[in-house]
N, CA, C and O atoms as CSV, one atom per row, in Angstrom:
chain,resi,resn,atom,element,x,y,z
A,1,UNK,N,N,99.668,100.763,137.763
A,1,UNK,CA,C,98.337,101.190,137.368
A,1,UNK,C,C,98.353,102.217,136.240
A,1,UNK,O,O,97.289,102.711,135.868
A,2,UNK,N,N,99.541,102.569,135.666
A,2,UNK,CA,C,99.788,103.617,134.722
A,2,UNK,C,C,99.462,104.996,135.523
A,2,UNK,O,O,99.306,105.950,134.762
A,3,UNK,N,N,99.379,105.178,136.382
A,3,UNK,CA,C,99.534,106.729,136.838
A,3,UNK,C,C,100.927,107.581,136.703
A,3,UNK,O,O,102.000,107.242,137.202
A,4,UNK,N,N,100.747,108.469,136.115
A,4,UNK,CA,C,101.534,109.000,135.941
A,4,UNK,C,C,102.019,110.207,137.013
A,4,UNK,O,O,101.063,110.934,137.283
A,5,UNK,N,N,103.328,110.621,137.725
A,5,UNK,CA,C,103.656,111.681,138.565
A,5,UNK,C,C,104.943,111.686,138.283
A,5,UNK,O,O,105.797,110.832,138.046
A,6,UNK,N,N,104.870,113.523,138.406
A,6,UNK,CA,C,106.001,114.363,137.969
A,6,UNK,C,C,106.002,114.581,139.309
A,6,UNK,O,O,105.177,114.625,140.222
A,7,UNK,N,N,107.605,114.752,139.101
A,7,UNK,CA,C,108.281,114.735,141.143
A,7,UNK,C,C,109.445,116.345,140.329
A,7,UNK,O,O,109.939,116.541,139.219
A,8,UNK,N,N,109.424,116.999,141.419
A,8,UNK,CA,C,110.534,117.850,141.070
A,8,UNK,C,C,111.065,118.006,142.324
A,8,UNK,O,O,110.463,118.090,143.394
A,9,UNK,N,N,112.806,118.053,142.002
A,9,UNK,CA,C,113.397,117.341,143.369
A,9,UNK,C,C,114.039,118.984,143.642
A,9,UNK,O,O,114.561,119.723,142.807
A,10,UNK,N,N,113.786,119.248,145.155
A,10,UNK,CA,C,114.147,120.520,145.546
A,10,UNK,C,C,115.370,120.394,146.857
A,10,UNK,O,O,115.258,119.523,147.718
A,11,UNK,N,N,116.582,121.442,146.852
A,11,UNK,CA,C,117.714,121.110,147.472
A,11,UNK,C,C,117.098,122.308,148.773
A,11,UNK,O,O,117.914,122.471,149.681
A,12,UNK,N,N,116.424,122.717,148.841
A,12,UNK,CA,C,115.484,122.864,150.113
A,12,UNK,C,C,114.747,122.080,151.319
A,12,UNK,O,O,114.652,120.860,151.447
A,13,UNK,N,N,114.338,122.910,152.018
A,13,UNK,CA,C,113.769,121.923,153.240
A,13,UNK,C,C,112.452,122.456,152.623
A,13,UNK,O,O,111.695,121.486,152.645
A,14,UNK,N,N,111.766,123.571,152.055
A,14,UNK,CA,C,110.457,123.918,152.214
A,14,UNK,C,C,110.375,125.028,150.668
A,14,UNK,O,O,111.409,125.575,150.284
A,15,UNK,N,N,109.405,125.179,150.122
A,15,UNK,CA,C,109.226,126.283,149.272
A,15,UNK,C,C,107.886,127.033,149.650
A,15,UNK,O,O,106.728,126.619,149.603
A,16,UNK,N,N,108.523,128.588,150.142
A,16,UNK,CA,C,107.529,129.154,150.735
A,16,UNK,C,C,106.220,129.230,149.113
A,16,UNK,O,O,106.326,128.831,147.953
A,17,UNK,N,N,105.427,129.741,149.660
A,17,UNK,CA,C,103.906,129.712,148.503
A,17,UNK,C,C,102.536,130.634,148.899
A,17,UNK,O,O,101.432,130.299,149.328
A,18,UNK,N,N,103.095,131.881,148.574
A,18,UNK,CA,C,101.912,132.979,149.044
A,18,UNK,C,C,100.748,133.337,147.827
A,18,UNK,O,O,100.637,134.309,147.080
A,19,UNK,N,N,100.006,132.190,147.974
A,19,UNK,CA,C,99.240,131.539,146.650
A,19,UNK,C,C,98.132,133.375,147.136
A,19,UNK,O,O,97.993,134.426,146.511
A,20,UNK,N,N,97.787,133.058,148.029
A,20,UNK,CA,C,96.283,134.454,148.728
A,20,UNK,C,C,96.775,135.735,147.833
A,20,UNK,O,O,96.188,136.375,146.961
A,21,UNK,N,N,98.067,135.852,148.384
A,21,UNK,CA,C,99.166,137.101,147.004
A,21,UNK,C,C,98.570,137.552,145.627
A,21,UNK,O,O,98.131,138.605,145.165
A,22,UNK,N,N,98.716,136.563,145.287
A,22,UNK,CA,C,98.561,136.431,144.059
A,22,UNK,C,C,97.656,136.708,143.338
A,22,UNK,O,O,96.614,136.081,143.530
A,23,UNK,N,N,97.685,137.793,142.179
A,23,UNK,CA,C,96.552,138.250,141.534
A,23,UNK,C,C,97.457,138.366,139.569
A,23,UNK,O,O,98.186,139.298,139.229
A,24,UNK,N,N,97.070,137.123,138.637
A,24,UNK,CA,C,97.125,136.864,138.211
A,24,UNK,C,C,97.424,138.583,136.730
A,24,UNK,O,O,98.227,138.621,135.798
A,25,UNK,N,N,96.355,139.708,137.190
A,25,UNK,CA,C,96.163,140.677,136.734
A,25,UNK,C,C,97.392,141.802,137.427
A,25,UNK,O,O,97.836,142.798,136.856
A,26,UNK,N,N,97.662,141.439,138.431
A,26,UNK,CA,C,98.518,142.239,139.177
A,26,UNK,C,C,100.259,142.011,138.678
A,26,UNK,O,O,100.319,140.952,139.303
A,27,UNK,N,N,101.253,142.101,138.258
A,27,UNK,CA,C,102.243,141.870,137.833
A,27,UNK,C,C,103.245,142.246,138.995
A,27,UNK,O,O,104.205,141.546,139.320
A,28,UNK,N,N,102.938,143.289,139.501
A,28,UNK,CA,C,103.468,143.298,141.178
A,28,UNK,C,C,103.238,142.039,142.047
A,28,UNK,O,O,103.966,141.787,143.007
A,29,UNK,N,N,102.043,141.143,141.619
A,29,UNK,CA,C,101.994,139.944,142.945
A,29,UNK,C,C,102.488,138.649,142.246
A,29,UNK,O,O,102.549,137.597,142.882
A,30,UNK,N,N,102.992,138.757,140.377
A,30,UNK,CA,C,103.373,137.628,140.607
A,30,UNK,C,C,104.561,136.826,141.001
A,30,UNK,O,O,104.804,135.662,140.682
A,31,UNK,N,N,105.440,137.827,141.930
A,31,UNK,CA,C,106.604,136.924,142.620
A,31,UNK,C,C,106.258,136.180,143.689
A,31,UNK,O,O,107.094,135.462,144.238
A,32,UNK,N,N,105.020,136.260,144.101
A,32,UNK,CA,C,104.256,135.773,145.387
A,32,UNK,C,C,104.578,134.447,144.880
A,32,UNK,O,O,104.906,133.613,145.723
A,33,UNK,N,N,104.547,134.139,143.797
A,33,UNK,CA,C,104.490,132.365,143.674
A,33,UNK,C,C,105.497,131.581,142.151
A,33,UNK,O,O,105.311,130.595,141.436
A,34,UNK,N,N,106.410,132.508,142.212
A,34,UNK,CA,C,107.362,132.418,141.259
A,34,UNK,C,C,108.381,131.607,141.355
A,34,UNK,O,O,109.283,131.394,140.546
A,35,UNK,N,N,108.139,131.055,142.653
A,35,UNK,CA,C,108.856,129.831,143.007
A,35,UNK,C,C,108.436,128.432,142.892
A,35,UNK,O,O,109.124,127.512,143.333
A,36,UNK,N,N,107.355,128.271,142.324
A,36,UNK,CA,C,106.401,126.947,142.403
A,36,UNK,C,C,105.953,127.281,141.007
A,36,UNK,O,O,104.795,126.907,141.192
A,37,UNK,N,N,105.950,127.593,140.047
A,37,UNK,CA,C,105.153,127.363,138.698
A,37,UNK,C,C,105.633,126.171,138.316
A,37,UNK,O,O,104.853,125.438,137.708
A,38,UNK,N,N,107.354,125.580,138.640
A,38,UNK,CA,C,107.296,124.531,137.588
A,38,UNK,C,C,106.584,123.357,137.640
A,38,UNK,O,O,106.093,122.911,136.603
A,39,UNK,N,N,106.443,122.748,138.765
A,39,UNK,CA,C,105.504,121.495,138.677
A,39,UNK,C,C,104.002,121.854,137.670
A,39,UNK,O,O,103.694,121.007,136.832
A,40,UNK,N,N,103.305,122.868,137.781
A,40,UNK,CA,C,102.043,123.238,137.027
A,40,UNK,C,C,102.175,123.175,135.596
A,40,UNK,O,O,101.489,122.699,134.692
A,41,UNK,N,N,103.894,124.159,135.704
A,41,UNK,CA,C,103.978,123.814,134.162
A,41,UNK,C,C,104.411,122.967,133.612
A,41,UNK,O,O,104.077,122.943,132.427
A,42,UNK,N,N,105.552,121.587,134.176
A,42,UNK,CA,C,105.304,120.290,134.149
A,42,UNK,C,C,104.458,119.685,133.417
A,42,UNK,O,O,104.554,119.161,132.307
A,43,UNK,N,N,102.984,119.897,134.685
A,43,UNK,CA,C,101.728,118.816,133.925
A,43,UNK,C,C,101.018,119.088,132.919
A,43,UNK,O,O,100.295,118.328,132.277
A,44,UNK,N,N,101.369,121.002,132.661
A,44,UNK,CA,C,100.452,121.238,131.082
A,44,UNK,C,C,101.438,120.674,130.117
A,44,UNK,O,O,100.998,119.975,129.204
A,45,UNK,N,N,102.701,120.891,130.209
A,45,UNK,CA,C,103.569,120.369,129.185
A,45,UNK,C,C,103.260,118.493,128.858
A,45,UNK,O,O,103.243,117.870,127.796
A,46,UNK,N,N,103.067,118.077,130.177
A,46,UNK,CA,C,103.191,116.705,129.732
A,46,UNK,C,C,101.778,115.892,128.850
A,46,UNK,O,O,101.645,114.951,128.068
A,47,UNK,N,N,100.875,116.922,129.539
A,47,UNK,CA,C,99.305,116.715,128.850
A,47,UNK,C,C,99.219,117.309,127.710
A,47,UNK,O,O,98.371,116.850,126.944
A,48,UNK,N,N,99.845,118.207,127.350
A,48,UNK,CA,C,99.738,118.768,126.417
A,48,UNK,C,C,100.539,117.327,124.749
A,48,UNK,O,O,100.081,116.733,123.773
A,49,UNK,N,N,101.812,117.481,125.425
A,49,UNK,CA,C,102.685,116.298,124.586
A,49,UNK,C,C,102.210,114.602,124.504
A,49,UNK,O,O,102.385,113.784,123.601
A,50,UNK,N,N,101.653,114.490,125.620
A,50,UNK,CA,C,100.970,113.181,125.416
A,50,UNK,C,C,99.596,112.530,125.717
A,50,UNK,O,O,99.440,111.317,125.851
A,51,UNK,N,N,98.348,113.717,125.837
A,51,UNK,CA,C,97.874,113.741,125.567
A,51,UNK,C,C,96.891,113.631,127.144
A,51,UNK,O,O,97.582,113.753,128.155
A,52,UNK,N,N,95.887,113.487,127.295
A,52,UNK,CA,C,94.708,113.246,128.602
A,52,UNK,C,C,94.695,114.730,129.433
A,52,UNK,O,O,95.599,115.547,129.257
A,53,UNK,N,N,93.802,114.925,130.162
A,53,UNK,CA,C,93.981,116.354,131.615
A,53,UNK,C,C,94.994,116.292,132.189
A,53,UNK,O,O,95.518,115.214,132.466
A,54,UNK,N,N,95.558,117.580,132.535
A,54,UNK,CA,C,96.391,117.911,133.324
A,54,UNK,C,C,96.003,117.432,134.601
A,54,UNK,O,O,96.830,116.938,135.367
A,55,UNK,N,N,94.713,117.553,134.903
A,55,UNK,CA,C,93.756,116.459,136.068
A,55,UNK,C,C,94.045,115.276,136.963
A,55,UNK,O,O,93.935,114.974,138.152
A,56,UNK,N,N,94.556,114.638,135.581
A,56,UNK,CA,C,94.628,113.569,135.436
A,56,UNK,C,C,96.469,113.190,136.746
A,56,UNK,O,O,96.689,112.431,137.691
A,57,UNK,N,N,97.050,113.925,136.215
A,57,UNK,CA,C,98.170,113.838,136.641
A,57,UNK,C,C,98.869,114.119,138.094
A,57,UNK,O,O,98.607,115.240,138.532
A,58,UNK,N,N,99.809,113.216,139.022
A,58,UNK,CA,C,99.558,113.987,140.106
A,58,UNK,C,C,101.617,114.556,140.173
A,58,UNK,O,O,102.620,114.117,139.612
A,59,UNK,N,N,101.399,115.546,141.036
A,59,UNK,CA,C,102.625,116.268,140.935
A,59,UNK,C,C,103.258,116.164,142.655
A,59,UNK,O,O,102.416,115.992,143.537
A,60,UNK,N,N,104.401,116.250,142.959
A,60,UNK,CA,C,105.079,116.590,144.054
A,60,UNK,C,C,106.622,117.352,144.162
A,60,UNK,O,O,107.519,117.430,143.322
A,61,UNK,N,N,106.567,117.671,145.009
A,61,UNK,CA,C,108.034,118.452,145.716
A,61,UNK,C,C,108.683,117.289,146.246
A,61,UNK,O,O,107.998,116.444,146.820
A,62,UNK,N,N,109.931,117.143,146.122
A,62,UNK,CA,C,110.908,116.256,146.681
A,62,UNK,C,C,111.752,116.622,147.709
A,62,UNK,O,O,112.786,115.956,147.646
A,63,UNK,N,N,111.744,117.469,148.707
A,63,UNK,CA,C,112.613,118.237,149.476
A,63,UNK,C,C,113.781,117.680,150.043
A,63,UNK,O,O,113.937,117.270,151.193
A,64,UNK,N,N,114.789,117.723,148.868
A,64,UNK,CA,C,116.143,116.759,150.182
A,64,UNK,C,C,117.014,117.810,150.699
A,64,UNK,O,O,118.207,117.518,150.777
A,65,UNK,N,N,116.562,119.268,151.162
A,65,UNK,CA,C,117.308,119.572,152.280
A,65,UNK,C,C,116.966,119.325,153.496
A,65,UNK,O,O,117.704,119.776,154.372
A,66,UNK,N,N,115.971,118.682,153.824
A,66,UNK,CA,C,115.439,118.634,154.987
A,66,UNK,C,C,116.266,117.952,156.049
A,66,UNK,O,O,117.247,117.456,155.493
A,67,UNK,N,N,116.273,117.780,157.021
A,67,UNK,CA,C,117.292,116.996,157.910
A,67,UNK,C,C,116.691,115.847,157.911
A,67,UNK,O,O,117.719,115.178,158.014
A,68,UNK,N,N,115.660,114.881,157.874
A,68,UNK,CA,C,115.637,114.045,157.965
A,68,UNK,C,C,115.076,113.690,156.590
A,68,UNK,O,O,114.395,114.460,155.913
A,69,UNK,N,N,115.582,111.907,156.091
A,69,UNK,CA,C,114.792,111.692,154.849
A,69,UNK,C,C,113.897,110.950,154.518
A,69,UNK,O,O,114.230,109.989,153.824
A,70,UNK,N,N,112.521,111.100,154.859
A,70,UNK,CA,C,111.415,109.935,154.871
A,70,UNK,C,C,110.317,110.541,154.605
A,70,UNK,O,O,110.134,111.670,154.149
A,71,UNK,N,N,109.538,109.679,154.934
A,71,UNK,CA,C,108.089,110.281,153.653
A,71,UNK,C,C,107.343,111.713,153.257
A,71,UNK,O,O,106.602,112.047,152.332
A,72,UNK,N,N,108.184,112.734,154.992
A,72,UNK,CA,C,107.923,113.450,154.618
A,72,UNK,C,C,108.661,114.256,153.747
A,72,UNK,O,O,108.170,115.385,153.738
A,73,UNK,N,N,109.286,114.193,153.273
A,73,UNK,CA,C,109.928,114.972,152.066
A,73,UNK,C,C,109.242,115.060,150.976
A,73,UNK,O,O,109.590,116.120,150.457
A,74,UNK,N,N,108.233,114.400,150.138
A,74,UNK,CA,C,107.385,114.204,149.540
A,74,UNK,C,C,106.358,115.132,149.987
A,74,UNK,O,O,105.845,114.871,151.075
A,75,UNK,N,N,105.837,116.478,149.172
A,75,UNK,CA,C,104.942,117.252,149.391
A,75,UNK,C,C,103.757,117.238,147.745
A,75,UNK,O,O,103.938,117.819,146.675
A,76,UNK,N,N,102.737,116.434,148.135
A,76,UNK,CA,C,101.968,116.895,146.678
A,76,UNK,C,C,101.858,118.580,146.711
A,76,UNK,O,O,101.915,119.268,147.730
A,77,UNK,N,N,101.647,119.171,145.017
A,77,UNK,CA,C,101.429,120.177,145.191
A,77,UNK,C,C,99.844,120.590,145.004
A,77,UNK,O,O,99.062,120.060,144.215
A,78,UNK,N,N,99.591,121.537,145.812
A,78,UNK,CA,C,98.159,122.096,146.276
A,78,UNK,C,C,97.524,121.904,144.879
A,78,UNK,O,O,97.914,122.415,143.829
A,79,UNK,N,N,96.475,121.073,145.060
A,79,UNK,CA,C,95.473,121.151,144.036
A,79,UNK,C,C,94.913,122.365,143.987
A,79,UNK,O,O,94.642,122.487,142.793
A,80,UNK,N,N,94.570,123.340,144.535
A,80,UNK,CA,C,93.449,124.485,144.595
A,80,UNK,C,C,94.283,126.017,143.987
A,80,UNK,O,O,93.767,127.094,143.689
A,81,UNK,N,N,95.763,125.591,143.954
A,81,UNK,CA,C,97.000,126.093,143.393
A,81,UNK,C,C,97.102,126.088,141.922
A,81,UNK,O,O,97.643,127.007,141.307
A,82,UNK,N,N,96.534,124.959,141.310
A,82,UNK,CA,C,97.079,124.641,139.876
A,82,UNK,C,C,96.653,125.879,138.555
A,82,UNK,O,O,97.276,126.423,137.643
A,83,UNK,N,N,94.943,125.928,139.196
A,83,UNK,CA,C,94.199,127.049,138.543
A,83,UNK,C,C,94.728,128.573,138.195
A,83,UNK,O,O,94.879,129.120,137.103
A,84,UNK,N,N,94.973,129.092,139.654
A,84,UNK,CA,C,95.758,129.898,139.676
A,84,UNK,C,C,97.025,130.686,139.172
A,84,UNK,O,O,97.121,131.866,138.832
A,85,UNK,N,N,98.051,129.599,139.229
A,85,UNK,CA,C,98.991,129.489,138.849
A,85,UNK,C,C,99.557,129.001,137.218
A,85,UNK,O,O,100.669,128.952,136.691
A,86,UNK,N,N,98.126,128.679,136.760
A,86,UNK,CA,C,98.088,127.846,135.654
A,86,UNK,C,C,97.556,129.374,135.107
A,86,UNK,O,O,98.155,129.496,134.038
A,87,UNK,N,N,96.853,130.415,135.277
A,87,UNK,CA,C,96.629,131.023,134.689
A,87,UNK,C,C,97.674,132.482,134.411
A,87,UNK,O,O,97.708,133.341,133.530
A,88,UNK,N,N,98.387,132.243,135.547
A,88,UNK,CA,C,99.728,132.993,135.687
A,88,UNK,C,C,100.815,132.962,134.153
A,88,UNK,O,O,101.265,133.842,133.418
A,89,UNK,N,N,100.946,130.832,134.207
A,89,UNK,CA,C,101.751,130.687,133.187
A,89,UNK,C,C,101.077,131.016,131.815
A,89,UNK,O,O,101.800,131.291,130.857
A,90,UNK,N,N,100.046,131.001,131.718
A,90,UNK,CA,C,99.491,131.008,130.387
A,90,UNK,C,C,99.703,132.576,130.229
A,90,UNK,O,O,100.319,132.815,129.190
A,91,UNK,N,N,99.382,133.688,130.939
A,91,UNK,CA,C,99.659,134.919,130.423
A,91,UNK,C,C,101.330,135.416,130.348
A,91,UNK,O,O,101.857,136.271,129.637
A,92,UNK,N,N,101.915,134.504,131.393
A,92,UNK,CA,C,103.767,134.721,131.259
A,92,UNK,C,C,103.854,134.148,129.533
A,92,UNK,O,O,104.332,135.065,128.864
A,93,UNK,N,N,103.658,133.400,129.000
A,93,UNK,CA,C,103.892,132.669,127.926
A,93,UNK,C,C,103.328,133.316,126.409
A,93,UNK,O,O,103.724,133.206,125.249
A,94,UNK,N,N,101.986,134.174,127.191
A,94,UNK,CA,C,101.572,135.247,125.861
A,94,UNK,C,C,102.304,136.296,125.592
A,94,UNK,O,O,102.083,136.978,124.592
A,95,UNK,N,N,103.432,136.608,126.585
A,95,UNK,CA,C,103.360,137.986,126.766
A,95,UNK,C,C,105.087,137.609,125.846
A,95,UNK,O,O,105.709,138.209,124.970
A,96,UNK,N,N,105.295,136.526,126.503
A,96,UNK,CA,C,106.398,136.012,125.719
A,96,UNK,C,C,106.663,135.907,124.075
A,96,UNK,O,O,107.689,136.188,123.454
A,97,UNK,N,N,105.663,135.514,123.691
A,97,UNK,CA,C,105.806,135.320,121.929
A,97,UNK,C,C,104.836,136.729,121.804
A,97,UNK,O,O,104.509,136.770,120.618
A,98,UNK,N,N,104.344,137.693,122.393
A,98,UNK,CA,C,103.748,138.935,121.919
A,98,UNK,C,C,104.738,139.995,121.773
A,98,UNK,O,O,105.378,140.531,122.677
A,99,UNK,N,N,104.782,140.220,120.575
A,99,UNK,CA,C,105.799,141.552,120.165
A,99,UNK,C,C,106.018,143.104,120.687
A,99,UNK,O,O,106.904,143.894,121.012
A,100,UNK,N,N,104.503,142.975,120.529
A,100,UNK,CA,C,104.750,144.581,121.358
A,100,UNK,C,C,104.196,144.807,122.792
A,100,UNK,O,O,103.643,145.751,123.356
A,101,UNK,N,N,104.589,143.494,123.164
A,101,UNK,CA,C,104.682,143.464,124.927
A,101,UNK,C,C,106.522,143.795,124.879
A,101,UNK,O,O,107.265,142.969,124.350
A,102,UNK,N,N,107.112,145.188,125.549
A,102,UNK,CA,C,107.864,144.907,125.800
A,102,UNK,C,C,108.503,144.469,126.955
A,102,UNK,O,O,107.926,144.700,128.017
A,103,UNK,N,N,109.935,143.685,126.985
A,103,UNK,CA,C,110.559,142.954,128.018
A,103,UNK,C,C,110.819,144.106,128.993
A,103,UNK,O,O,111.150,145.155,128.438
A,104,UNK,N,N,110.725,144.137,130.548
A,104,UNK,CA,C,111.179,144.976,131.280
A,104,UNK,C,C,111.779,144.200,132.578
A,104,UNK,O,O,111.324,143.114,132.935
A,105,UNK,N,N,112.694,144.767,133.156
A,105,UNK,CA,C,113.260,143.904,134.488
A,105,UNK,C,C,112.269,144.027,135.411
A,105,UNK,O,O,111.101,144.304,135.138
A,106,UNK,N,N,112.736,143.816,136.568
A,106,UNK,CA,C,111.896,143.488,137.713
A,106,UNK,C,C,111.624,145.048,138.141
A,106,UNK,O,O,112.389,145.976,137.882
A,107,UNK,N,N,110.396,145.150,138.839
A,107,UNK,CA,C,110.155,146.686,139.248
A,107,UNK,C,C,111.096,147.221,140.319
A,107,UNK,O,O,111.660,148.315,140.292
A,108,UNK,N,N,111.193,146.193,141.365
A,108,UNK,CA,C,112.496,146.150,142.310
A,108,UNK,C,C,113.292,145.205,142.042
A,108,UNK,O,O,113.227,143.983,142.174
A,109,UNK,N,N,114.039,145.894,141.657
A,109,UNK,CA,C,115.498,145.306,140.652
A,109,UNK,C,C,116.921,145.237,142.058
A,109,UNK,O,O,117.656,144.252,142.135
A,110,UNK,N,N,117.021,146.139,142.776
A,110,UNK,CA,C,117.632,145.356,144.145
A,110,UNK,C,C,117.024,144.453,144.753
A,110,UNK,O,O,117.793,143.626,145.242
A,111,UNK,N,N,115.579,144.198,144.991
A,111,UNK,CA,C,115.368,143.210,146.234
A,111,UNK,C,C,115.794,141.574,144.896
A,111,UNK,O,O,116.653,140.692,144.913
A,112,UNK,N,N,114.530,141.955,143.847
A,112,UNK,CA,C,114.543,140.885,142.804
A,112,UNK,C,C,116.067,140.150,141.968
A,112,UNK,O,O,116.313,138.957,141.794
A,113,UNK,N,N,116.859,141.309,141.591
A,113,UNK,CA,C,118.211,140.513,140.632
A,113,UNK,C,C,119.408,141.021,141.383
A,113,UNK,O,O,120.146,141.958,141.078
A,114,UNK,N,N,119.442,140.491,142.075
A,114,UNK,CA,C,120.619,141.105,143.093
A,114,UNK,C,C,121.579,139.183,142.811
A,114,UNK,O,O,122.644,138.732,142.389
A,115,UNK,N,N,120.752,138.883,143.182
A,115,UNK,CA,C,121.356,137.036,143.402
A,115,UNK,C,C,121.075,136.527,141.651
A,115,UNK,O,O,121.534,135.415,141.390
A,116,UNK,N,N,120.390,137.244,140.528
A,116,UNK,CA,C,120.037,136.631,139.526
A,116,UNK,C,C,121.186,136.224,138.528
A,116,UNK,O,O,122.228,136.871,138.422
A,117,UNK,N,N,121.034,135.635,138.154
A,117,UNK,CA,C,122.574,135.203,137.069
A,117,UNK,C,C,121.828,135.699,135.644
A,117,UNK,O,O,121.974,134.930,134.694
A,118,UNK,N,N,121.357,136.429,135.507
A,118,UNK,CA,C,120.721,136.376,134.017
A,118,UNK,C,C,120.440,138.227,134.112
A,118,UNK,O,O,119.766,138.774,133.239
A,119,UNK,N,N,120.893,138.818,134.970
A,119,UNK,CA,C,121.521,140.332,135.040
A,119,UNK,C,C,121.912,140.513,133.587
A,119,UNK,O,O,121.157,140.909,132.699
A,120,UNK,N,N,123.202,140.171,133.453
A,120,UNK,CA,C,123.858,140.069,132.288
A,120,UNK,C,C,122.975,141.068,131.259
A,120,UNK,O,O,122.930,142.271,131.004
A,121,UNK,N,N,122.275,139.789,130.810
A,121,UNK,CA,C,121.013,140.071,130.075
A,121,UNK,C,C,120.098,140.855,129.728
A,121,UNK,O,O,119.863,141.058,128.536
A,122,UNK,N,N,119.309,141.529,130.866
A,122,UNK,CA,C,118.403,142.476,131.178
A,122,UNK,C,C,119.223,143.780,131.086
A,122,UNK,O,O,118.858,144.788,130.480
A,123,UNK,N,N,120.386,143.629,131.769
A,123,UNK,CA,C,120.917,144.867,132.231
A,123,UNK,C,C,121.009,145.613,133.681
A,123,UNK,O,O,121.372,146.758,133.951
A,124,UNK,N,N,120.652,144.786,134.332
A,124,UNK,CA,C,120.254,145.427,135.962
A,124,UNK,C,C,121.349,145.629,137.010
A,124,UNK,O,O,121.064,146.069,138.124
């Protein structure tokens, strides 16, 4: 039928998602959901490159850590999520090509880059 869906395959059983958290203005809440932007940003990328609503498009989680492997492994992601989260990426992405935003690590830099591979980098 030409529908198009972006699947992103996760070596998890579950990705927690404390969407309520989240305050787009708050920079303290956006780890609440820093685990789920990519499917959102997925469908702007793909609407964006080939053209129709992000709307249009449907997205899922693939979970193959789960112990068993059948339909439920397949999680669409929350429509009521996309908005949200969509407005998250759009200000992560300004702040990115804005110059005199400067780069800073995480505010809690033990709980946050303790496991991060990109320390290095920042300095933490």
């Amino acid at each position: 039928d030409g529908a198009v869906l972006i699947l992103d395959y996760k070596t998890s059983a579950k990705i927690p998602m404390a969407l309520g958290k989240l305050d787009p203005d708050d920079r303290d809440s956006w780890s609440a959901v820093s685990n789920c932007v990519q499917l959102p940003f997925y469908r702007m990328l793909y609407a964006q490159r080939f053209g129709g609503s992000p709307e249009s498009l449907s997205c899922a989680h693939i979970f193959l850590g789960r112990s068993v492997i059948d339909e439920a492994i397949e999680a669409p992601f929350p429509e009521d999520a996309y908005e949200v989260v969509g407005q998250l990426i759009r200000r992560v992405l300004a702040e990115i090509v804005e110059p005199s935003v400067p780069f800073g690590s995480a505010r809690d830099a033990k709980k946050a880059c303790t496991s991060c591979v990109y320390r290095c980098i920042c300095g933490t």
